[in-house]
Amino acid sequence: MRAILNAVKTGLTEIWAHKTRSVLSFLAIAAGSVVFIDAFSAIVDTYARLERQKEVSGIARMRISQNYSQTYSSPDDYVPPPAISYEDVEKLKEKVPGLYMVSPEGRDWRNVLEYGGERLTTSLTGVTPDWTKRDFIYTLKGRFLDWHDLENKLRVCVLIKEAPPPPGFDKTMKKKYNFTGGYDTLVTHNDMVGKTVKIDGYTFTVIGVLEEIPYSKRTRSFVNSYQDYKILAPVTTLIHYSFIGSYQSLDVNIDAGAEKDFEDYMKKVSNFLKIRFGDEEFFVVENQLEDIREKIASSVRSGLVTISLGMLAFLAGGIGIMNVTLATVFARTKEIGVRRAVGASRSDIMLQFIVEAVMLGLIGGVLGSALGYLWGVPIKVMVGMDASPIKAWMPMVSVLIAASTAFVFAIYPAWVAAGLKPADALRAE
Amino acid sequence: MSIACADLTKVYEGGQSGWPALRGVSFTIEMGEFAVVTGPSGCGKSTLLNIIGLLDEPTSGKYSLNGRNVFSMSDSERSDARRDEIGFVFQSFHLLNRMTALDNVCLPMMYAGVDSREMRDRAADLLHKVGLKGKERKTPLELSGGERQRVSIARALANSPKLILADEPTGNLDSVSSGEIVDTLFKLNGEGITVVMVTHDRELSKRVARNIRMRDGRLEQ
Ligand SMILES: Nc1ncnc2c1ncn2[C@@H]1O[C@H](COP(=O)(O)OP(=O)(O)OP(=O)(O)O)[C@@H](O)[C@H]1O
Ligand SMILES: [Mg+2]
């Protein structure tokens, strides 16, 4: 123990006496640590997002929408394709029971909202209570639509208050396309619950306001079906008052519930569509689970690539430390002789050089971890990248790897130093 | 402290082949003796001293230090013997220039695991004893040749050795400093420490009872 302490003391003075050399030799190690931390956090983030996906957005997701890529050999062949109506959705629920969520969605664009003497542009989306089952990133004031509203085609609506855009979001783009700025101001500055508004001339009662949770409080999931919701109303109401035309097909978001039943449900849903609308591919059933799996795989893959880069950096750092330690051994041969003459044993000498190298590795590892943290959190946020979480164990593992790399690469030079005969070492200049 | 050598030979690897530095050297030095080794340059004095001090190994022959056969000692036993029983004084001092005089004197005690307070106190005492009070914080580069050699004597005494091996300790010094160093060594011998000293000083060999004269790797007489 005391021997190690002495070696540490000598090592510190040596490292300090050769600052430039020391800094150069642990730079590569530091770089390795930075890369490692980045890779660790990316991989951990992937799994965190997967958890989040499972919890909030669901993983066994599919989406039915019209197939826009149908081709017709001549314009005369064109017949309007069938559309999914609310009755089709009801039928689907009946024929394919057990689905966790079947959420139809129909949209109207550029509606005029009148309130308190103001006329504002907005958009309406027709949904059912199932809409809240997934991607519910809101806090609710008042109440949401219920089945009673649906059945009675009531003119009630829920307003959505958007969260400020995430850091790094291109604000100029937002301004350019933001034709509902007035609407956003309205919901921000007024307590709308219980108020009556006019949409395209029809009166609607606002029964609730959904406030989006800020981006900083959300973990990103894999499939962010980013839809710009403004006003939600019962889909049946919107159909009844012709906000949604009879030719207009509803999109249907489905969650099968569990991953293991997913393929089975995929088949059942496709079958249902075939039976109801015929063999032609009027609709696509988007397999979102496949997307999620692909995204996880690719993000793990890129994490592994980064890790191997980190390994290379550590290897380079290790070789650097070996080189420096060897140079030190030759530069300090005389000193080795002196130490041997006054009683240092072979293992004392070996220990001294190994401890010195490991300290270089430790310094490099600590420095690299600090840089890795800086890079991983504030810098990434500053340049508008997604910051991935850095856990306490990540720098610890990096420092450990840095120190062990230095240890391994110091063994040979230290062994050379310890093998010198005292008389020969003393004769060196 | 007794040194018993029998038929020591030393052939340097990479040296002139078939021209041994030592060619059968036998002698004994008893405890408390002051022995002076003389001889022309290149006759093997340093080689012999290195072997006696366990810094180098003979090619053949027998050597026992205090009754222990040196050949059967492990590296760490030899290191311990160098640390605890032998003190070296070299012609070119062999001090560590990056350390203070005090730290240089501490070095042997550090390897002996002496408590750090005790180590510093003793080192300061030793520097005082060799007349370097007030120069503890100076590095060797800030000291004169004579002062450096006194630091190395203090270092040699750190672990209270029974044997001091001095290889031309005055070789790099003026006559005044040389006289002081030699006096110090005589004083230490007076305190019971065995001293073996290599020198070119003919006068000195007259002052001691034990003379070892060498020529071409052998003893004269
Ligand atoms: N490391 C070595 N490798 C090869 N030959 C050596 C080595 N050290 C000494 N010699 C040779 O061994 C012989 C004895 O050398 P040594 O240093 O013992 O002489 P010395 O009596 O101490 O001389 P000086 O009075 O000049 O110091 C010389 O011929 C020298 O060239
Ligand atoms: Mg010599």
XYZ file of C-alpha atoms and ligand atoms in Angstrom:
682
model
C 0.000 0.000 0.000
C 2.716 2.417 1.030
C 4.638 1.371 -2.083
C 1.680 2.326 -4.271
C 1.333 5.612 -2.447
C 4.992 6.386 -3.033
C 4.641 5.427 -6.678
C 1.637 7.737 -6.977
C 3.648 10.582 -5.444
C 6.590 10.032 -7.767
C 4.196 9.604 -10.676
C 2.485 12.899 -10.030
C 5.770 14.788 -9.956
C 6.880 13.031 -13.143
C 3.612 13.778 -14.952
C 3.813 17.380 -13.806
C 7.469 17.669 -14.818
C 6.569 16.548 -18.356
C 3.278 18.331 -18.834
C 3.302 18.512 -22.625
C 4.249 14.902 -23.048
C 1.622 13.821 -20.540
C -1.147 15.878 -22.117
C -0.350 14.508 -25.561
C -0.349 10.976 -24.299
C -3.704 11.118 -22.599
C -5.521 13.073 -25.311
C -6.350 9.974 -27.307
C -7.579 8.290 -24.153
C -9.751 11.293 -23.443
C -11.130 11.165 -26.976
C -11.950 7.509 -26.446
C -13.859 8.356 -23.291
C -15.877 11.048 -25.038
C -16.859 8.677 -27.807
C -17.682 5.902 -25.336
C -19.955 8.067 -23.259
C -21.691 9.258 -26.386
C -22.230 5.701 -27.577
C -23.385 4.458 -24.179
C -25.891 7.237 -23.846
C -27.178 6.717 -27.384
C -27.783 3.039 -26.694
C -29.368 3.682 -23.316
C -31.516 6.349 -24.936
C -32.688 3.866 -27.553
C -33.981 1.541 -24.884
C -35.501 4.397 -22.903
C -37.361 5.452 -26.013
C -38.490 1.908 -26.567
C -39.913 1.816 -23.054
C -41.581 5.135 -23.635
C -42.941 3.875 -26.916
C -44.431 0.856 -25.210
C -45.894 2.936 -22.430
C -47.225 5.964 -24.254
C -47.532 5.217 -27.942
C -47.876 1.477 -27.886
C -45.711 -0.854 -29.871
C -48.223 -3.081 -31.707
C -49.386 -0.249 -33.880
C -50.868 -0.218 -37.386
C -52.580 2.419 -39.434
C -55.119 2.024 -42.210
C -55.179 4.718 -44.831
C -56.231 5.056 -48.438
C -53.794 3.755 -51.012
C -52.905 6.833 -52.994
C -50.541 5.017 -55.322
C -53.227 3.149 -57.255
C -52.713 3.444 -60.976
C -55.219 3.315 -63.768
C -54.336 2.422 -67.306
C -56.544 5.147 -68.766
C -58.440 8.076 -67.256
C -61.675 6.460 -68.419
C -61.091 3.520 -66.077
C -61.181 5.787 -63.050
C -63.885 5.091 -60.568
C -63.726 6.815 -57.203
C -62.165 4.355 -54.741
C -64.211 3.192 -51.780
C -63.868 5.164 -48.558
C -63.842 3.957 -44.975
C -66.904 5.297 -43.247
C -67.763 5.375 -39.555
C -69.920 2.286 -40.092
C -66.915 0.455 -41.555
C -65.005 1.258 -38.388
C -67.839 -0.067 -36.242
C -67.913 -3.207 -38.349
C -64.160 -3.644 -37.986
C -64.493 -3.532 -34.194
C -67.224 -6.133 -34.387
C -65.413 -8.492 -36.768
C -61.970 -8.154 -35.212
C -62.692 -8.028 -31.499
C -60.015 -7.621 -28.865
C -58.070 -4.730 -30.386
C -56.888 -2.384 -27.640
C -57.528 0.718 -29.676
C -59.405 1.451 -32.889
C -59.235 5.178 -33.394
C -60.716 6.621 -36.596
C -59.701 10.082 -37.632
C -61.272 12.409 -40.194
C -60.006 15.851 -40.905
C -61.405 19.076 -42.213
C -59.092 21.929 -43.162
C -59.282 25.671 -42.895
C -62.340 26.100 -40.771
C -63.403 29.464 -39.526
C -63.738 29.815 -35.788
C -65.715 32.708 -34.361
C -65.401 33.748 -30.745
C -65.887 37.076 -29.026
C -66.077 38.996 -32.255
C -62.914 37.398 -33.671
C -62.724 35.225 -36.798
C -59.822 32.818 -36.900
C -58.600 30.102 -39.222
C -58.237 26.648 -37.719
C -58.753 22.972 -38.523
C -61.099 20.328 -37.189
C -60.398 16.657 -36.565
C -63.151 14.145 -35.971
C -62.223 11.451 -33.458
C -63.719 9.034 -30.918
C -62.903 8.564 -27.204
C -60.366 5.930 -28.336
C -58.180 8.826 -29.487
C -56.910 9.301 -25.902
C -55.640 5.739 -25.593
C -52.308 6.388 -27.333
C -49.905 9.323 -27.709
C -51.739 11.117 -24.969
C -49.187 13.834 -24.261
C -51.615 16.310 -22.792
C -53.106 17.524 -19.573
C -56.872 17.856 -19.708
C -59.014 20.667 -18.392
C -62.755 20.034 -18.473
C -63.640 16.676 -20.053
C -62.914 14.749 -23.222
C -65.428 13.516 -25.813
C -67.399 10.451 -24.693
C -69.489 7.825 -26.437
C -72.640 9.691 -25.549
C -71.409 12.678 -27.593
C -70.633 10.308 -30.473
C -73.958 8.530 -30.481
C -75.941 11.754 -30.296
C -73.721 13.597 -32.762
C -73.462 16.460 -30.278
C -71.816 19.700 -31.296
C -69.170 19.669 -28.631
C -65.448 20.125 -29.086
C -62.100 19.995 -27.315
C -59.471 22.648 -28.028
C -55.777 21.850 -28.124
C -53.135 24.169 -26.762
C -49.782 23.468 -28.378
C -46.543 23.384 -26.429
C -43.779 25.763 -27.496
C -41.584 24.080 -30.149
C -38.548 22.086 -28.971
C -35.145 23.795 -28.838
C -33.499 23.835 -32.235
C -36.841 23.884 -34.034
C -36.735 26.028 -37.168
C -38.925 28.936 -36.156
C -38.930 30.640 -39.535
C -40.578 27.606 -41.090
C -43.155 27.619 -38.356
C -44.036 31.255 -39.005
C -44.278 30.752 -42.735
C -46.817 27.981 -42.546
C -48.572 29.018 -39.401
C -51.983 30.134 -40.563
C -53.565 29.362 -37.202
C -51.475 31.784 -35.142
C -54.627 33.589 -34.052
C -56.140 30.344 -32.805
C -53.032 29.546 -30.758
C -53.173 32.976 -29.124
C -56.844 32.533 -28.385
C -56.410 29.246 -26.496
C -53.356 30.541 -24.705
C -55.006 33.654 -23.378
C -58.588 32.571 -22.676
C -60.099 29.969 -20.424
C -62.291 28.378 -23.063
C -63.885 25.540 -21.080
C -67.669 25.920 -21.124
C -67.620 28.642 -23.767
C -69.588 28.535 -26.989
C -67.843 29.074 -30.301
C -68.968 29.079 -33.911
C -67.229 26.830 -36.418
C -68.130 27.492 -40.038
C -71.409 28.934 -38.773
C -72.375 26.079 -36.421
C -72.295 26.635 -32.691
C -70.134 24.202 -30.693
C -69.670 23.980 -26.941
C -66.096 23.727 -25.715
C -66.157 20.897 -23.173
C -62.409 20.627 -22.587
C -58.948 21.994 -23.314
C -55.953 19.724 -23.856
C -52.627 21.269 -23.037
C -49.554 19.659 -24.635
C -46.817 18.641 -22.199
C -43.641 20.658 -22.942
C -41.040 18.901 -25.093
C -38.478 18.976 -22.316
C -40.714 16.737 -20.172
C -41.232 14.133 -22.897
C -39.075 11.233 -23.943
C -39.192 10.803 -27.648
C -40.674 7.558 -28.829
C -39.957 5.945 -32.157
C -43.067 6.582 -34.157
C -44.132 10.099 -33.447
C -47.252 10.429 -35.547
C -46.856 14.156 -35.534
C -50.280 15.503 -36.357
C -51.161 19.091 -35.950
C -54.353 18.840 -33.917
C -56.268 22.061 -33.240
C -59.883 21.223 -32.489
C -61.264 17.751 -31.801
C -64.938 16.928 -32.208
C -66.947 13.686 -32.398
C -66.295 12.158 -35.813
C -70.023 11.350 -36.138
C -70.929 15.009 -35.602
C -68.511 16.150 -38.278
C -69.928 13.613 -40.735
C -73.476 14.545 -39.861
C -72.871 18.256 -40.491
C -70.834 17.456 -43.631
C -67.550 18.768 -42.327
C -66.354 15.359 -43.494
C -67.821 14.403 -46.893
C -69.175 10.946 -47.608
C -66.453 10.408 -50.241
C -63.771 11.163 -47.615
C -62.099 8.110 -46.120
C -61.313 7.960 -42.412
C -57.813 6.953 -41.345
C -57.796 4.329 -38.629
C -55.087 4.061 -35.974
C -55.020 0.636 -34.366
C -53.170 -0.793 -31.410
C -53.317 -4.557 -31.198
C -52.374 -4.410 -27.535
C -49.543 -6.899 -27.234
C -46.573 -7.502 -29.508
C -47.159 -11.236 -29.650
C -50.656 -10.978 -31.147
C -49.622 -8.354 -33.625
C -48.992 -10.395 -36.794
C -52.226 -12.234 -36.179
C -54.210 -9.006 -35.924
C -52.440 -7.569 -38.989
C -53.774 -10.515 -40.980
C -57.272 -10.209 -39.532
C -57.473 -6.498 -40.335
C -56.259 -7.045 -43.918
C -58.775 -9.841 -44.311
C -61.553 -7.642 -43.067
C -60.669 -4.980 -45.635
C -60.531 -7.582 -48.407
C -63.934 -8.997 -47.540
C -65.521 -5.589 -47.214
C -63.955 -3.790 -50.153
C -62.820 -6.558 -52.486
C -59.468 -7.837 -53.550
C -58.140 -4.604 -54.931
C -55.681 -2.764 -52.751
C -57.671 0.317 -51.979
C -56.106 0.621 -48.544
C -52.711 0.178 -47.001
C -52.179 -1.203 -43.561
C -48.993 0.347 -42.359
C -47.028 -1.958 -40.081
C -45.657 0.467 -37.492
C -44.198 -2.265 -35.311
C -41.851 -3.147 -38.152
C -40.821 0.519 -38.353
C -40.155 0.620 -34.646
C -38.087 -2.552 -34.778
C -36.089 -1.228 -37.712
C -35.433 2.042 -35.922
C -34.298 0.292 -32.735
C -32.005 -1.981 -34.713
C -30.470 0.890 -36.627
C -29.956 3.004 -33.570
C -28.321 0.110 -31.706
C -26.193 -0.516 -34.777
C -24.980 3.055 -34.889
C -24.264 2.871 -31.165
C -22.086 -0.167 -31.772
C -20.252 1.572 -34.592
C -19.551 4.467 -32.238
C -18.351 2.058 -29.566
C -15.889 0.506 -31.963
C -14.634 3.983 -32.802
C -14.166 4.502 -29.086
C -12.251 1.230 -28.893
C -9.970 2.432 -31.677
C -9.387 5.705 -29.854
C -8.539 3.778 -26.692
C -6.197 1.528 -28.658
C -4.471 4.597 -30.083
C -4.341 6.058 -26.579
C -2.909 2.836 -25.200
C -0.193 2.764 -27.834
C 0.511 6.422 -27.085
C 0.920 5.638 -23.414
C 3.124 2.655 -24.191
C 5.280 4.866 -26.382
C 5.536 7.567 -23.739
C 6.278 5.049 -21.013
C 8.998 3.409 -23.101
C 10.505 6.823 -23.827
C 10.325 7.609 -20.125
C 12.070 4.364 -19.277
C 14.944 5.175 -21.623
C 15.137 8.792 -20.520
C 15.183 7.745 -16.885
C 17.467 4.726 -17.058
C 19.990 6.418 -14.796
C 17.256 7.180 -12.280
C 16.188 3.547 -12.367
C 19.794 2.627 -11.572
C 19.905 5.051 -8.652
C 16.637 3.749 -7.255
C 17.841 0.159 -7.611
C 21.114 1.038 -5.874
C 19.306 2.455 -2.845
C 17.118 -0.610 -2.547
C 14.233 -0.542 -5.034
C 13.360 -4.048 -6.148
C 12.285 -5.054 -9.627
C 8.662 -4.931 -8.581
C 9.095 -1.446 -7.106
C 10.338 -0.203 -10.487
C 7.632 -2.053 -12.369
C 4.986 -0.636 -10.056
C 6.312 2.870 -10.478
C 5.957 2.886 -14.263
C 2.619 1.116 -14.250
C 1.199 3.493 -11.664
C 2.426 6.437 -13.699
C 0.787 5.135 -16.864
C -2.446 4.270 -15.086
C -2.545 7.786 -13.685
C -2.183 9.156 -17.212
C -5.055 6.902 -18.206
C -7.135 8.046 -15.263
C -6.517 11.708 -15.983
C -7.384 11.113 -19.623
C -10.490 9.187 -18.646
C -11.712 11.808 -16.208
C -10.996 14.627 -18.641
C -12.686 12.711 -21.439
C -15.699 11.980 -19.281
C -16.055 15.642 -18.421
C -15.800 16.547 -22.098
C -18.197 13.747 -22.933
C -20.701 15.157 -20.507
C -20.280 18.661 -21.915
C -20.694 17.302 -25.422
C -23.560 15.052 -24.466
C -25.719 17.630 -22.779
C -25.126 21.377 -23.195
C -23.362 21.365 -26.558
C -25.822 19.029 -28.209
C -28.690 21.134 -26.923
C -26.960 24.284 -28.120
C -26.569 22.999 -31.663
C -30.104 21.693 -31.575
C -29.380 17.966 -31.383
C -31.286 15.651 -29.102
C -29.461 15.293 -25.823
C -29.311 11.709 -24.691
C -29.308 10.928 -20.996
C -25.938 10.433 -19.299
C -26.055 8.051 -16.366
C -23.550 8.073 -13.528
C -22.164 4.680 -14.509
C -21.152 5.844 -17.987
C -18.231 8.060 -16.973
C -17.262 5.476 -14.366
C -17.081 2.722 -16.960
C -15.154 5.013 -19.328
C -12.633 5.919 -16.667
C -12.276 2.266 -15.771
C -11.669 1.291 -19.379
C -9.224 4.182 -19.793
C -7.269 3.108 -16.720
C -7.210 -0.560 -17.701
C -6.086 0.301 -21.225
C -3.218 2.312 -19.770
C -2.440 -0.556 -17.397
C -2.292 -3.159 -20.151
C -0.123 -1.029 -22.404
C 2.247 -0.078 -19.569
C 3.103 -3.666 -18.684
C 5.685 -4.122 -21.408
C 7.598 -0.845 -20.837
C 7.481 -1.395 -17.081
C 8.828 -4.889 -17.553
C 11.684 -3.501 -19.664
C 12.458 -0.991 -16.893
C 12.404 -3.628 -14.189
C 14.660 -5.929 -16.201
C 17.557 -3.452 -16.348
C 20.580 -4.527 -14.313
C 21.375 -1.916 -11.655
C 25.003 -1.572 -12.697
C 24.048 -1.146 -16.379
C 21.301 1.329 -15.563
C 23.648 3.440 -13.434
C 26.132 3.668 -16.287
C 23.503 5.233 -18.579
C 23.663 8.937 -19.245
C 29.905 -7.083 8.105
C 32.215 -9.483 6.391
C 32.891 -9.852 2.726
C 34.374 -13.094 1.437
C 35.211 -13.468 -2.254
C 36.745 -16.523 -3.872
C 37.943 -16.731 -7.444
C 35.619 -14.052 -8.793
C 35.643 -13.591 -12.543
C 33.686 -11.183 -14.671
C 33.381 -11.213 -18.444
C 31.256 -8.422 -19.831
C 28.883 -9.435 -22.553
C 29.641 -7.256 -25.528
C 33.057 -6.362 -24.116
C 36.338 -7.505 -25.708
C 35.772 -11.195 -25.847
C 38.197 -13.347 -23.905
C 39.436 -10.281 -22.000
C 37.771 -10.591 -18.621
C 37.473 -7.553 -16.347
C 38.096 -9.801 -13.353
C 40.244 -12.884 -13.570
C 40.038 -14.775 -10.314
C 39.882 -12.385 -7.383
C 39.859 -13.749 -3.854
C 39.959 -11.790 -0.594
C 38.078 -11.180 2.605
C 37.257 -7.961 4.390
C 36.361 -8.168 8.057
C 33.836 -6.183 9.957
C 34.944 -2.640 10.813
C 37.808 -2.508 8.353
C 38.649 0.465 6.150
C 39.818 -1.057 2.866
C 41.241 0.930 -0.021
C 41.224 -0.493 -3.555
C 43.833 0.951 -5.896
C 45.132 0.176 -9.343
C 45.516 1.608 -12.810
C 42.518 2.680 -14.836
C 40.621 -0.227 -16.362
C 42.008 -2.845 -13.986
C 38.543 -3.778 -12.704
C 38.087 -1.775 -9.494
C 34.581 -0.550 -10.282
C 33.610 -3.968 -11.547
C 34.687 -5.494 -8.252
C 32.887 -2.866 -6.185
C 29.674 -3.354 -8.182
C 29.797 -7.069 -7.492
C 30.442 -6.531 -3.799
C 27.523 -4.080 -3.706
C 25.157 -6.513 -5.454
C 24.714 -4.112 -8.347
C 26.177 -6.662 -10.736
C 26.781 -10.402 -10.780
C 30.120 -12.134 -11.281
C 30.502 -14.582 -14.150
C 31.893 -17.211 -11.800
C 33.345 -17.553 -8.327
C 31.993 -17.419 -4.817
C 30.879 -14.419 -2.868
C 29.350 -14.435 0.537
C 28.114 -11.318 2.283
C 27.846 -11.777 6.045
C 27.878 -15.509 5.596
C 25.082 -15.565 3.041
C 25.788 -16.981 -0.379
C 24.899 -14.158 -2.721
C 24.188 -16.522 -5.624
C 21.267 -18.073 -3.830
C 19.606 -14.733 -3.091
C 16.540 -13.627 -5.030
C 16.293 -10.214 -6.657
C 14.173 -8.890 -3.855
C 16.570 -10.226 -1.205
C 19.455 -8.516 -2.973
C 17.424 -5.321 -3.211
C 16.678 -5.535 0.497
C 20.351 -6.087 1.266
C 21.329 -3.039 -0.821
C 18.684 -1.028 0.939
C 19.394 -2.058 4.532
C 23.013 -3.124 4.713
C 24.930 -1.190 2.077
C 25.413 2.484 1.333
C 26.888 3.665 -1.972
C 28.937 6.762 -2.693
C 29.748 7.274 -6.362
C 32.272 9.442 -8.167
C 29.533 11.276 -10.057
C 27.171 11.364 -7.043
C 24.176 9.751 -8.813
C 21.671 12.006 -7.101
C 18.220 12.608 -8.579
C 18.400 16.178 -9.822
C 14.659 16.801 -9.854
C 14.417 16.181 -6.129
C 15.589 18.247 -3.193
C 18.580 17.163 -1.120
C 16.150 16.086 1.590
C 14.090 13.914 -0.763
C 17.260 12.312 -2.124
C 18.227 11.309 1.402
C 14.680 10.050 2.003
C 14.743 7.747 -1.017
C 16.283 4.642 0.636
C 13.956 5.040 3.623
C 10.987 5.316 1.299
C 11.766 1.894 -0.077
C 12.198 0.641 3.491
C 8.685 1.811 4.296
C 9.735 4.261 6.986
C 6.944 6.514 8.220
C 7.049 9.781 6.337
C 7.520 12.097 9.344
C 10.221 9.973 10.812
C 11.843 9.749 7.387
C 12.007 13.537 6.957
C 13.308 14.067 10.502
C 16.045 11.519 10.039
C 16.984 12.885 6.606
C 17.274 16.384 8.101
C 19.452 15.030 10.920
C 21.722 13.271 8.465
C 22.115 16.395 6.312
C 22.927 18.290 9.469
C 25.496 15.682 10.401
C 27.323 16.023 7.044
C 27.296 19.818 7.439
C 24.434 20.749 5.113
C 22.076 22.353 7.574
C 19.891 24.887 5.750
C 20.419 23.294 2.331
C 17.686 20.653 2.666
C 15.419 22.289 0.071
C 18.119 22.780 -2.568
C 18.291 20.480 -5.527
C 21.645 18.889 -6.413
C 22.000 21.308 -9.324
C 22.076 24.170 -6.824
C 24.882 22.601 -4.770
C 28.653 22.456 -5.237
C 30.406 19.179 -6.002
C 31.574 18.770 -2.420
C 28.072 19.462 -1.110
C 26.561 16.985 -3.548
C 28.946 14.314 -2.371
C 27.936 15.030 1.203
C 24.287 14.630 0.237
C 25.124 11.258 -1.229
C 26.951 10.251 1.955
C 23.865 11.262 3.944
C 21.773 9.156 1.574
C 24.171 6.217 1.995
C 23.660 6.448 5.754
C 19.863 6.660 5.600
C 19.070 3.097 6.606
C 22.092 2.766 8.970
C 24.111 0.388 6.791
C 27.046 -1.648 8.097
C 28.991 -1.257 4.863
C 29.806 1.770 2.735
C 31.097 1.267 -0.774
C 32.714 4.361 -2.265
C 33.881 4.357 -5.877
C 36.343 7.244 -6.282
C 34.191 9.504 -4.115
C 36.704 12.335 -4.416
C 37.378 11.906 -8.111
C 35.346 14.951 -9.106
C 36.295 17.171 -6.171
C 39.001 19.724 -5.357
C 41.544 18.871 -2.676
C 39.740 20.721 0.147
C 36.415 18.998 -0.502
C 38.218 15.699 -1.025
C 39.852 16.015 2.348
C 36.485 16.647 4.023
C 34.851 13.655 2.329
C 37.724 11.348 3.273
C 37.622 12.627 6.847
C 33.893 11.937 6.979
C 34.435 8.385 5.760
C 37.143 7.831 8.403
C 34.796 9.196 11.028
C 32.063 6.772 9.952
C 34.570 3.932 10.050
C 35.358 5.042 13.560
C 31.678 4.537 14.389
C 31.965 0.900 13.304
C 30.942 1.039 9.668
C 32.993 -1.047 7.253
C 34.262 1.089 4.377
C 35.544 -0.094 1.012
C 36.862 2.753 -1.074
C 38.263 2.840 -4.586
C 40.779 5.625 -5.067
C 43.724 6.816 -7.114
C 45.100 8.648 -4.098
C 48.438 7.015 -3.187
C 48.677 9.043 0.040
C 45.373 7.677 1.264
C 46.439 4.075 0.886
C 49.241 4.821 3.331
C 46.764 5.902 5.990
C 44.865 2.613 6.094
C 45.768 -0.814 7.238
C 44.022 -2.672 4.464
C 45.190 -2.182 0.879
C 43.827 -4.084 -2.074
C 45.995 -3.454 -5.131
C 44.730 -4.546 -8.517
C 46.220 -4.941 -11.981
C 44.577 -6.403 -15.075
C 41.691 -7.962 -13.240
C 43.794 -9.606 -10.553
C 45.034 -8.713 -7.124
C 48.728 -7.786 -6.760
C 50.927 -9.251 -3.947
N 29.597 -2.525 -19.026
C 30.767 -2.916 -19.557
N 30.757 -3.565 -20.725
C 31.909 -3.986 -21.278
N 33.088 -3.780 -20.715
C 33.160 -3.128 -19.545
C 32.007 -2.657 -18.905
N 32.360 -2.054 -17.750
C 33.695 -2.140 -17.676
N 34.192 -2.785 -18.755
C 35.551 -3.096 -19.000
O 36.031 -3.831 -17.915
C 37.322 -3.395 -17.570
C 37.338 -2.954 -16.100
O 36.572 -1.786 -15.985
P 36.316 -1.012 -14.618
O 35.333 0.040 -14.824
O 36.058 -2.033 -13.582
O 37.771 -0.384 -14.387
P 38.224 0.592 -13.234
O 39.353 -0.096 -12.581
O 37.108 1.002 -12.384
O 38.788 1.819 -14.069
P 38.763 3.380 -13.672
O 39.836 3.564 -12.666
O 39.049 4.052 -14.948
O 37.394 3.663 -13.163
C 37.700 -2.320 -18.542
O 38.494 -2.890 -19.560
C 36.425 -1.854 -19.101
O 36.609 -1.474 -20.434
Mg 36.077 2.788 -12.009
